[in-house]
Amino acid sequence: MEHATQERAGGSQATTEAALESGIDPAVSPRSWAGRAGVGLGLLGALAACGGGGPGEGAGGGAGGGSGVPAPDGSGYAYLSATSDADAARFLQQAQFASTRSAIADLRRGSYADWLQRQFASPQGSTAWDWLDAQGYGVVDDHAYYFSRAPADFAIWSQLLSGEDAMRRRMALALSEFFVVSTPLVSLTWPSHAMAHWWDTLVTHAFGNFRTLLQAVTLNPAMGVFLNTRGNQKEDGKGRQPDENYAREVMQLFTIGLYELHADGTLRTGSDGKPIETYDAADVSNLARVFTGYDFDYAGDAKVAAGQSMIYPRDYTRRPMKLNPSRHSTLPVRFLATDVPNTDGAVALQRALDVLFFHPNVGPFFARQMIQRLVTSNPSPAYVARVAARFNDNGQGVRGDLRAVWSAILLDDEARGPQSLADPSWGKLREPMLRFIQWAQSFGARSKTGTWKLGDLSDPATRLGQSPLRAPSVFNFFRPGYVPPGTAMAQAQATAPEFQIVTESSVGGYLNFMQGVVRNGLLNGDLSASYAEELALVADADALLRHVALVLAAAQVSEANHALMRSALEATPVTASSSDAAKLNRVAAAVFMTMASADYLVQR
């Protein structure tokens, strides 16, 4: 894994990158850059990139909100409920994966805050672990799945595409890009069950507390393998030292980041004008001692525990790792200017995680990245500060309440107000996997056999270029501070993380892949959309396109692009008496053209 010390190398360039990682966000139009990159290519070349020119006013300047922090129940926000279907669709596309007509109608029956409370109160749905067992992948005597990762993909896709528990699973997917474990990089027996439990862990804690989640992440077997906590041993006096991987990444990526932050996510600098580092090599080596002595918990299997059998029952992959005191370092631990008692390994772990959890960086560090995943690539410092304040205190004296964080992100005036739509700097490029999930949920796609055998869709040339829980490293698919080089965004030092995985190959690969999927589905038709509502509108090209624009792009397709798409559809007349194939062709063309447009690709 890449080390923090390596990232800090490089002098002024590293300082500039650090500033971008930490929240400096002058504005420029992501929609404009999408057009330049070719992401706005449409069917038959008919679609042009949408407007938005050069740099905007800076830091989301015009887009809303004072410095006060509104209450968690929604009071104090300017926009309490959706006044149009487009408003409702926009909210739903940030809060979950899709905005069907029925979901829009449900949201409009009350306020945004009321809708959120209903989601928070809903029990967790089915688990990926149980799905694997129900599909027969958990048979102990069947070694076909003992080392196979493919069922993990099937299980996760079944979770994401089924439409169940949508907000909770949307937040779990966002968390999976912060607390990263990657399926192909996890080497252990029963890897699919390990990754299923990793996903279930994120889902279970998505509406809980960050501190509880941090501990669950730390002791999760998949994370233990991925970042080397599992089997990490104390120093032996002969040169062996505790592995530092998790100690480094839990600080750098999962809690406090590389540099000290103000409450609004901007960098703190020293008297020399340079960013202030949050930790050093000694902090890492000391903290690493806390994470020694942990290994899989083989409770209940005496033969495995005694080393008499190598056939490990799958249940160990969902038990928290267990401390072996004899392998735990008892050397003194001092990190982040705090002494941690280390003679008792369990006590040391609790204390060390508390030190990280209560660090002032955690709120703004986490808040900014979650805003990026859900709402906009360049949140203003004021927006970050308001969300971080809710992380620090949910209004009832509780720190780390994730329900309060999600509410603060989604209810904020910058997320809800019309001024954001008028600001060309606002928005985020939709991640490829989110586009695919949205298509499936919006148009009733289902696996007829219930097997969901989609597999890895990471190939950028022939598929999506992204697949859930398959990031290439612990640094996710893209970095939160990424700036597309050679663009107006680079001149303004504005971050646009998702563009890090945009290439000419990935643009063409996405279009080719989705063109086939939208019309014909996948897996020889096992996964296909029903298009029930769309087929009912098929004879009216204008009505069909406006419906598709609403459910996919919150009615944000420009009139100019709408006219181009309507002309393309009307070039091939379709009536109520047309063949089923002709009707499906028109619906598929309407969906695909919308999903190929910059109006859609940049979520606002």
XYZ file of C-alpha atoms in Angstrom:
604
model
C 0.000 0.000 0.000
C 1.086 3.538 -0.659
C 2.545 5.239 2.371
C 1.747 8.665 3.709
C 5.444 9.498 3.711
C 5.532 8.874 -0.018
C 2.616 11.202 -0.554
C 4.341 13.932 1.368
C 7.416 13.768 -0.836
C 7.766 16.144 -3.724
C 8.020 19.570 -2.141
C 5.664 22.265 -3.382
C 3.762 19.870 -5.610
C 2.876 17.736 -2.599
C 1.787 20.858 -0.718
C -0.514 21.837 -3.579
C -1.992 18.329 -3.712
C -2.471 18.381 0.045
C -4.406 21.609 -0.224
C -6.706 20.054 -2.788
C -7.169 16.913 -0.693
C -8.191 18.999 2.282
C -10.956 21.105 0.831
C -9.715 24.105 -1.146
C -12.441 24.317 -3.724
C -12.674 27.365 -6.025
C -15.478 26.694 -8.431
C -15.546 25.844 -12.085
C -18.159 24.089 -14.140
C -17.981 20.281 -14.028
C -20.625 20.222 -16.749
C -18.399 22.260 -19.024
C -15.482 19.894 -18.406
C -17.719 16.891 -19.059
C -18.336 18.236 -22.522
C -14.633 18.845 -23.151
C -13.779 15.318 -22.046
C -16.248 13.827 -24.462
C -18.449 12.461 -21.696
C -21.417 14.279 -23.225
C -21.272 12.292 -26.462
C -24.747 11.166 -27.458
C -26.503 8.844 -29.862
C -25.543 9.651 -33.489
C -23.575 12.641 -32.245
C -26.847 14.503 -31.691
C -26.195 15.732 -28.173
C -23.986 18.656 -27.274
C -22.399 19.308 -23.920
C -24.376 21.599 -21.696
C -23.514 25.120 -20.768
C -21.314 26.486 -18.084
C -18.165 28.235 -19.079
C -15.023 29.076 -17.207
C -14.422 29.622 -13.539
C -17.354 30.574 -11.368
C -17.442 32.894 -8.392
C -15.487 30.515 -6.185
C -16.154 27.932 -3.529
C -19.807 27.483 -4.442
C -20.109 31.161 -3.678
C -23.690 31.846 -4.641
C -25.119 28.622 -3.400
C -26.739 29.170 -0.148
C -26.770 28.893 3.575
C -25.447 30.965 6.427
C -23.010 29.894 9.084
C -25.667 28.644 11.488
C -26.413 24.945 11.878
C -30.129 24.120 11.493
C -31.799 21.570 13.745
C -31.846 17.862 12.785
C -35.653 17.921 12.400
C -35.301 20.259 9.445
C -36.309 23.466 11.194
C -33.977 26.275 10.234
C -33.557 25.151 6.630
C -35.040 27.257 3.851
C -36.336 24.364 1.741
C -38.374 21.973 3.843
C -40.276 20.021 1.209
C -40.372 19.424 -2.526
C -42.527 21.938 -4.373
C -42.282 20.059 -7.666
C -41.628 16.580 -8.972
C -38.231 17.818 -10.173
C -37.318 18.930 -6.635
C -38.349 15.545 -5.291
C -36.412 13.658 -7.951
C -33.295 15.704 -7.265
C -33.462 14.910 -3.552
C -34.062 11.204 -4.141
C -31.160 10.929 -6.569
C -28.871 12.237 -3.846
C -30.414 10.236 -0.990
C -30.787 6.879 -2.729
C -30.205 5.348 -6.146
C -33.326 6.224 -8.121
C -36.363 8.490 -8.280
C -39.269 6.543 -9.709
C -42.681 8.158 -10.072
C -43.962 6.266 -7.045
C -40.956 7.332 -4.947
C -41.503 10.944 -6.003
C -45.165 10.782 -5.008
C -44.271 9.245 -1.651
C -41.732 11.958 -0.890
C -44.146 14.752 -1.808
C -46.659 13.603 0.795
C -44.546 15.212 3.517
C -41.329 17.079 4.212
C -37.786 16.017 3.385
C -37.107 15.502 7.092
C -40.216 13.325 7.450
C -39.009 11.122 4.576
C -35.583 10.782 6.178
C -37.071 9.781 9.501
C -39.084 7.046 7.780
C -35.908 5.676 6.215
C -34.023 5.788 9.502
C -36.866 3.962 11.254
C -37.062 1.177 8.672
C -35.482 -2.124 9.723
C -32.477 -3.399 7.824
C -33.427 -5.594 4.888
C -31.966 -8.905 3.795
C -28.218 -9.442 4.064
C -25.665 -10.397 1.443
C -24.414 -13.195 3.699
C -27.850 -14.798 3.901
C -28.304 -14.382 0.153
C -25.117 -16.350 -0.506
C -26.296 -19.181 1.709
C -29.764 -19.160 0.127
C -28.126 -19.496 -3.291
C -26.132 -22.523 -2.139
C -22.728 -20.826 -1.981
C -22.191 -21.679 1.681
C -22.090 -25.469 1.540
C -19.033 -26.451 3.566
C -18.377 -29.624 1.588
C -18.497 -27.809 -1.762
C -14.957 -26.557 -2.333
C -15.975 -24.853 -5.580
C -16.681 -21.686 -3.598
C -13.980 -22.096 -0.969
C -11.656 -19.701 -2.810
C -14.085 -18.130 -5.299
C -14.718 -14.377 -5.340
C -17.358 -14.400 -8.076
C -20.313 -15.021 -5.730
C -19.329 -11.865 -3.820
C -20.070 -9.795 -6.922
C -23.406 -11.550 -7.378
C -24.364 -10.912 -3.759
C -23.457 -7.220 -3.841
C -25.230 -6.623 -7.143
C -28.321 -8.339 -5.740
C -28.187 -5.922 -2.802
C -27.771 -2.830 -4.970
C -30.128 -3.597 -7.835
C -33.080 -5.111 -5.992
C -34.309 -1.716 -4.770
C -34.743 -2.887 -1.174
C -33.588 -0.668 1.706
C -32.427 1.896 -0.861
C -31.220 4.796 1.288
C -29.393 2.611 3.787
C -27.623 0.791 0.956
C -26.804 4.054 -0.834
C -25.077 5.297 2.296
C -23.284 1.955 2.691
C -21.945 2.293 -0.853
C -20.690 5.800 -0.039
C -19.044 4.426 3.108
C -17.423 1.648 1.050
C -15.522 4.355 -0.823
C -14.223 5.834 2.429
C -13.531 2.624 4.380
C -12.170 0.683 1.428
C -11.780 -3.088 1.192
C -11.383 -4.490 -2.319
C -12.662 -7.933 -3.304
C -9.786 -8.968 -5.609
C -7.207 -7.946 -2.988
C -8.637 -10.005 -0.120
C -6.912 -13.389 0.114
C -8.511 -15.832 2.517
C -10.800 -18.846 2.425
C -14.475 -18.149 1.791
C -13.645 -14.717 0.268
C -17.196 -14.210 -0.985
C -18.645 -14.646 2.479
C -15.959 -12.362 3.893
C -16.849 -9.616 1.412
C -20.564 -10.187 1.917
C -20.078 -9.670 5.643
C -17.945 -6.586 4.972
C -20.834 -5.141 2.959
C -23.359 -6.164 5.616
C -21.209 -4.427 8.232
C -21.395 -1.139 6.331
C -25.145 -1.544 5.804
C -25.756 -2.407 9.450
C -23.885 0.638 10.721
C -24.915 3.087 7.982
C -27.513 4.677 10.274
C -25.504 4.199 13.463
C -22.544 5.934 15.056
C -19.163 6.561 13.412
C -17.273 5.346 16.500
C -19.107 2.031 16.522
C -18.547 1.682 12.786
C -14.838 2.458 13.203
C -14.440 -0.406 15.657
C -16.440 -2.796 13.478
C -14.246 -1.843 10.510
C -11.066 -2.332 12.522
C -11.954 -5.843 13.680
C -13.619 -7.013 10.471
C -11.863 -10.098 9.042
C -11.868 -8.762 5.460
C -10.259 -5.511 6.603
C -7.843 -7.507 8.736
C -6.601 -9.330 5.650
C -6.716 -6.302 3.364
C -4.590 -4.054 5.600
C -2.606 -6.708 7.463
C -4.063 -6.466 10.960
C -4.871 -10.160 10.881
C -1.804 -12.036 12.160
C 0.043 -8.836 13.069
C 2.493 -9.730 15.840
C 4.476 -7.853 18.437
C 8.189 -7.139 18.099
C 10.421 -10.134 18.820
C 13.744 -8.457 19.656
C 15.297 -9.969 16.530
C 14.226 -7.354 14.031
C 10.541 -8.106 13.631
C 8.335 -5.058 14.153
C 4.540 -4.722 14.105
C 3.077 -4.176 10.637
C 2.213 -0.479 10.240
C -0.254 -0.682 7.368
C -3.525 -0.359 9.245
C -2.103 2.147 11.731
C -1.162 4.404 8.833
C -4.353 4.057 6.818
C -6.731 4.356 9.755
C -5.260 7.816 10.327
C -4.593 8.918 6.769
C -7.771 7.634 5.122
C -10.349 6.634 7.726
C -10.251 9.395 10.344
C -7.974 12.439 10.389
C -6.138 12.771 7.068
C -2.614 13.983 6.446
C -2.943 17.615 7.516
C -4.698 19.574 10.228
C -7.993 21.134 9.175
C -10.124 24.031 10.230
C -13.723 23.221 11.127
C -14.744 24.005 7.542
C -12.298 21.525 6.027
C -9.728 24.062 4.848
C -6.069 23.621 5.738
C -4.447 24.903 8.885
C -0.983 26.253 8.160
C 2.018 26.964 10.317
C 4.044 30.134 10.618
C 5.928 29.051 7.503
C 2.700 28.969 5.498
C 2.890 25.198 5.001
C 0.216 22.678 6.000
C 0.615 21.200 9.480
C 1.013 17.428 9.476
C -1.385 15.515 11.698
C 1.028 12.678 12.504
C 4.573 11.492 11.915
C 6.441 8.191 11.598
C 6.654 7.769 15.367
C 2.882 8.087 15.677
C 2.460 5.315 13.103
C 4.939 2.930 14.717
C 3.466 3.510 18.173
C -0.126 3.055 17.020
C 0.850 -0.126 15.151
C 1.559 -1.749 18.530
C -2.137 -1.421 19.402
C -3.130 -3.494 16.367
C -1.002 -6.529 17.238
C -2.290 -9.873 18.424
C -5.472 -10.037 16.340
C -6.460 -13.034 14.249
C -9.538 -14.860 12.978
C -11.926 -16.234 15.569
C -12.336 -19.951 14.885
C -14.606 -20.462 17.887
C -16.677 -23.619 17.704
C -14.295 -25.571 15.484
C -11.856 -27.472 17.674
C -10.033 -29.149 14.778
C -9.269 -25.867 13.056
C -8.291 -24.198 16.314
C -5.940 -27.098 17.075
C -4.426 -27.017 13.597
C -5.813 -30.492 12.753
C -7.942 -29.308 9.832
C -7.474 -26.783 7.034
C -11.155 -26.740 6.066
C -12.323 -23.537 7.719
C -16.094 -23.197 8.178
C -17.276 -19.896 6.716
C -18.594 -18.471 10.016
C -15.169 -17.114 10.986
C -15.523 -14.510 8.213
C -18.321 -12.762 10.080
C -16.890 -12.848 13.590
C -14.828 -9.870 14.782
C -11.141 -10.721 14.939
C -10.044 -12.062 18.305
C -7.160 -10.861 20.441
C -4.392 -13.290 21.350
C -2.708 -11.519 24.283
C 0.532 -13.451 23.861
C 1.077 -11.842 20.446
C 0.146 -8.341 21.527
C 2.885 -5.783 22.018
C 2.994 -4.314 25.494
C 5.504 -1.587 24.699
C 4.369 1.951 25.577
C 2.143 3.663 23.038
C 2.132 7.399 22.494
C 0.544 8.862 19.391
C -1.124 12.159 18.564
C 0.339 13.534 21.820
C -1.646 10.993 23.849
C -0.415 8.117 26.013
C -2.402 4.921 25.526
C -2.162 2.179 28.175
C -1.045 -0.886 26.260
C -0.647 -3.748 28.719
C -4.234 -4.861 28.058
C -4.761 -5.158 24.308
C -8.543 -4.757 24.397
C -8.296 -1.602 26.522
C -5.579 -0.215 24.271
C -7.749 -0.681 21.179
C -10.682 1.140 22.742
C -8.518 4.021 23.895
C -6.686 4.375 20.577
C -9.915 4.428 18.576
C -11.322 7.003 20.991
C -8.284 9.228 20.417
C -8.881 9.070 16.685
C -12.641 9.522 16.970
C -12.364 12.656 19.088
C -9.708 14.307 16.935
C -11.059 17.634 15.597
C -10.169 16.693 12.028
C -12.607 13.793 11.801
C -15.785 15.848 11.379
C -14.641 18.023 8.460
C -12.532 15.244 6.898
C -15.448 12.819 6.789
C -18.091 15.452 6.031
C -16.398 16.767 2.919
C -15.924 13.340 1.390
C -19.495 12.268 2.067
C -20.794 15.499 0.514
C -18.639 14.692 -2.508
C -20.085 11.181 -2.761
C -23.705 12.297 -2.449
C -24.124 15.886 -3.607
C -21.286 17.925 -5.115
C -17.576 17.636 -5.902
C -16.745 21.096 -4.560
C -18.745 21.802 -1.426
C -18.213 25.252 -0.020
C -16.306 25.522 3.268
C -19.503 26.771 4.903
C -21.377 23.636 3.775
C -18.601 21.403 5.100
C -18.600 23.298 8.378
C -22.332 22.842 8.891
C -22.161 19.103 8.248
C -19.045 18.740 10.414
C -20.839 20.561 13.217
C -23.591 17.938 13.075
C -20.944 15.193 13.200
C -19.503 16.833 16.305
C -22.914 17.228 17.958
C -26.210 15.881 16.621
C -28.110 18.470 18.616
C -28.399 16.205 21.641
C -24.751 16.085 22.650
C -23.892 12.946 20.644
C -20.794 12.879 18.446
C -20.582 10.763 15.295
C -24.322 10.224 14.729
C -24.457 9.224 11.064
C -28.189 9.916 10.786
C -27.449 13.507 11.731
C -24.638 13.637 9.154
C -26.819 12.314 6.311
C -29.598 14.718 7.277
C -27.211 17.662 7.392
C -25.828 16.800 3.946
C -29.187 16.258 2.269
C -31.216 19.030 3.925
C -28.639 21.786 3.614
C -29.739 24.852 1.664
C -26.848 24.372 -0.731
C -28.110 20.882 -1.583
C -31.760 21.866 -1.858
C -31.825 25.460 -3.059
C -32.444 26.591 -6.656
C -29.361 28.789 -6.457
C -27.223 25.656 -6.742
C -28.881 24.759 -10.038
C -28.101 28.247 -11.315
C -24.446 27.914 -10.333
C -22.392 26.294 -13.147
C -19.803 25.150 -10.589
C -22.302 22.968 -8.751
C -22.669 19.212 -9.049
C -20.731 15.988 -9.485
C -20.043 13.509 -12.243
C -22.204 10.439 -11.657
C -20.075 7.398 -10.977
C -20.484 4.700 -13.653
C -21.729 2.076 -11.203
C -24.321 4.548 -9.887
C -25.594 5.155 -13.432
C -26.068 1.429 -13.924
C -27.774 0.945 -10.557
C -30.045 3.896 -11.269
C -31.026 2.456 -14.655
C -31.923 -0.888 -13.056
C -33.943 0.609 -10.216
C -35.630 3.265 -12.347
C -36.973 0.878 -14.948
C -37.758 -2.249 -12.966
C -34.793 -4.398 -13.981
C -34.800 -7.776 -12.266
C -32.929 -11.056 -12.466
C -35.555 -13.544 -13.653
C -33.687 -16.438 -12.059
C -32.781 -14.458 -8.934
C -29.086 -15.212 -9.440
C -27.860 -11.688 -10.356
C -24.712 -13.111 -11.991
C -23.352 -9.787 -13.199
C -19.793 -10.221 -12.025
C -17.029 -7.652 -12.311
C -17.931 -4.639 -14.489
C -14.595 -2.848 -13.998
C -13.247 -3.086 -17.549
C -13.318 0.512 -18.855
C -13.098 -0.495 -22.516
C -16.017 -2.915 -22.593
C -18.059 -2.334 -19.434
C -18.578 0.350 -16.787
C -14.992 0.950 -15.706
C -16.118 0.558 -12.098
C -17.656 -2.179 -9.956
C -18.749 -2.050 -6.287
C -16.203 -3.180 -3.690
C -13.542 -3.524 -6.401
C -11.444 -0.381 -5.958
C -7.891 -0.867 -7.252
C -6.387 0.046 -3.869
C -7.224 1.341 -0.411
C -7.250 4.813 -1.993
C -10.581 4.033 -3.682
C -11.370 4.412 -7.384
C -10.335 8.072 -7.265
C -8.889 10.517 -4.763
C -11.052 13.173 -3.074
C -8.536 15.829 -4.099
C -8.243 14.878 -7.772
C -8.237 17.743 -10.281
C -8.529 16.979 -14.030
C -5.214 18.183 -15.517
C -5.089 20.600 -18.415
C -8.559 21.989 -17.766
C -10.119 25.161 -16.443
C -10.736 23.199 -13.261
C -6.983 22.712 -12.861
C -6.432 26.442 -13.278
C -8.904 27.042 -10.466
C -7.575 24.093 -8.388
C -11.111 22.688 -8.207
C -11.601 19.061 -7.304
C -13.631 16.601 -9.388
C -12.822 13.124 -8.020
C -14.848 10.986 -10.426
C -12.995 12.383 -13.435
C -9.918 10.451 -12.350
C -11.447 7.335 -13.952
C -12.598 9.131 -17.125
C -10.577 8.334 -20.245
C -11.365 8.149 -23.946
C -11.558 4.386 -23.534
C -13.925 4.546 -20.568
C -16.224 7.041 -22.310
C -16.603 4.775 -25.325
C -16.812 1.674 -23.161
C -19.645 3.116 -21.072
C -21.644 4.191 -24.118
C -21.240 0.878 -25.921
C -22.008 -1.145 -22.816
C -25.080 0.834 -21.816
C -26.475 0.947 -25.349
C -26.696 -2.832 -25.295
C -27.880 -3.045 -21.697
C -30.645 -0.471 -22.091
C -32.124 -2.255 -25.108
C -31.409 -5.934 -24.429
C -30.467 -6.286 -20.767
C -27.700 -8.637 -19.655
C -27.034 -12.326 -19.068
C -28.951 -13.393 -22.179
C -32.002 -11.569 -20.975
C -31.956 -12.820 -17.382
C -31.507 -9.205 -16.282
C -33.711 -6.818 -18.207
C -35.861 -3.764 -17.570
C -39.645 -3.890 -17.716
C -40.109 -0.280 -18.936
C -43.786 -0.529 -17.953
C -44.366 3.208 -17.455
C -42.233 4.165 -20.428
C -44.022 1.850 -22.875
C -47.307 3.447 -21.847
C -45.936 6.777 -23.148
C -44.175 5.423 -26.215
C -46.420 7.011 -28.870
C -45.744 10.522 -27.515
C -42.031 11.252 -27.967
C -42.235 14.517 -26.032
C -43.995 12.983 -23.017
C -41.670 9.969 -23.037
C -38.538 12.107 -23.026
C -39.807 14.406 -20.272
C -40.686 11.399 -18.118
C -37.253 9.840 -18.656
C -35.561 13.180 -17.957
C -37.462 13.455 -14.683
C -36.678 10.005 -13.309
C -33.051 9.982 -14.507
C -31.936 13.636 -14.421
C -34.472 15.376 -12.156
C -35.879 17.174 -15.229
C -32.561 18.946 -15.802
C -32.250 18.150 -19.524
C -32.008 21.443 -21.404
C -34.696 22.395 -23.886
C -32.111 22.409 -26.654
C -31.057 18.834 -25.940
C -34.673 17.803 -25.430
C -35.471 19.095 -28.924
C -32.539 17.193 -30.429
C -33.621 13.963 -28.789
C -37.261 14.450 -29.763
C -36.244 14.951 -33.391
C -34.188 11.761 -33.260
C -37.129 9.777 -31.898
C -39.675 11.238 -34.290
C -37.525 10.301 -37.259
C -38.915 6.785 -36.716
C -42.672 7.071 -36.073
C -44.182 4.821 -33.422
C -47.882 4.435 -32.726
C -50.044 2.334 -30.442
C -50.305 -0.264 -33.210
C -46.540 -0.522 -33.796
C -44.747 -3.759 -33.049
C -43.434 -4.490 -29.564
C -39.887 -4.315 -30.933
C -40.466 -0.862 -32.416
C -41.894 0.379 -29.141
C -38.978 -1.028 -27.141
C -36.525 0.523 -29.602
C -38.023 3.968 -29.011
C -37.997 3.608 -25.217
C -34.426 2.335 -25.278
C -33.348 5.221 -27.502
C -34.954 7.767 -25.155
C -33.259 6.232 -22.109
C -29.879 5.821 -23.751
C -29.741 9.322 -25.246
C -30.570 10.776 -21.849
C -27.931 8.652 -20.106
C -25.345 9.744 -22.703
C -25.987 13.463 -22.246
C -23.951 15.822 -20.091
C -27.247 16.992 -18.573
C -27.554 13.556 -17.011
C -23.911 12.651 -16.470
C -23.342 15.648 -14.204
C -25.721 15.247 -11.288
C -26.951 18.526 -9.887
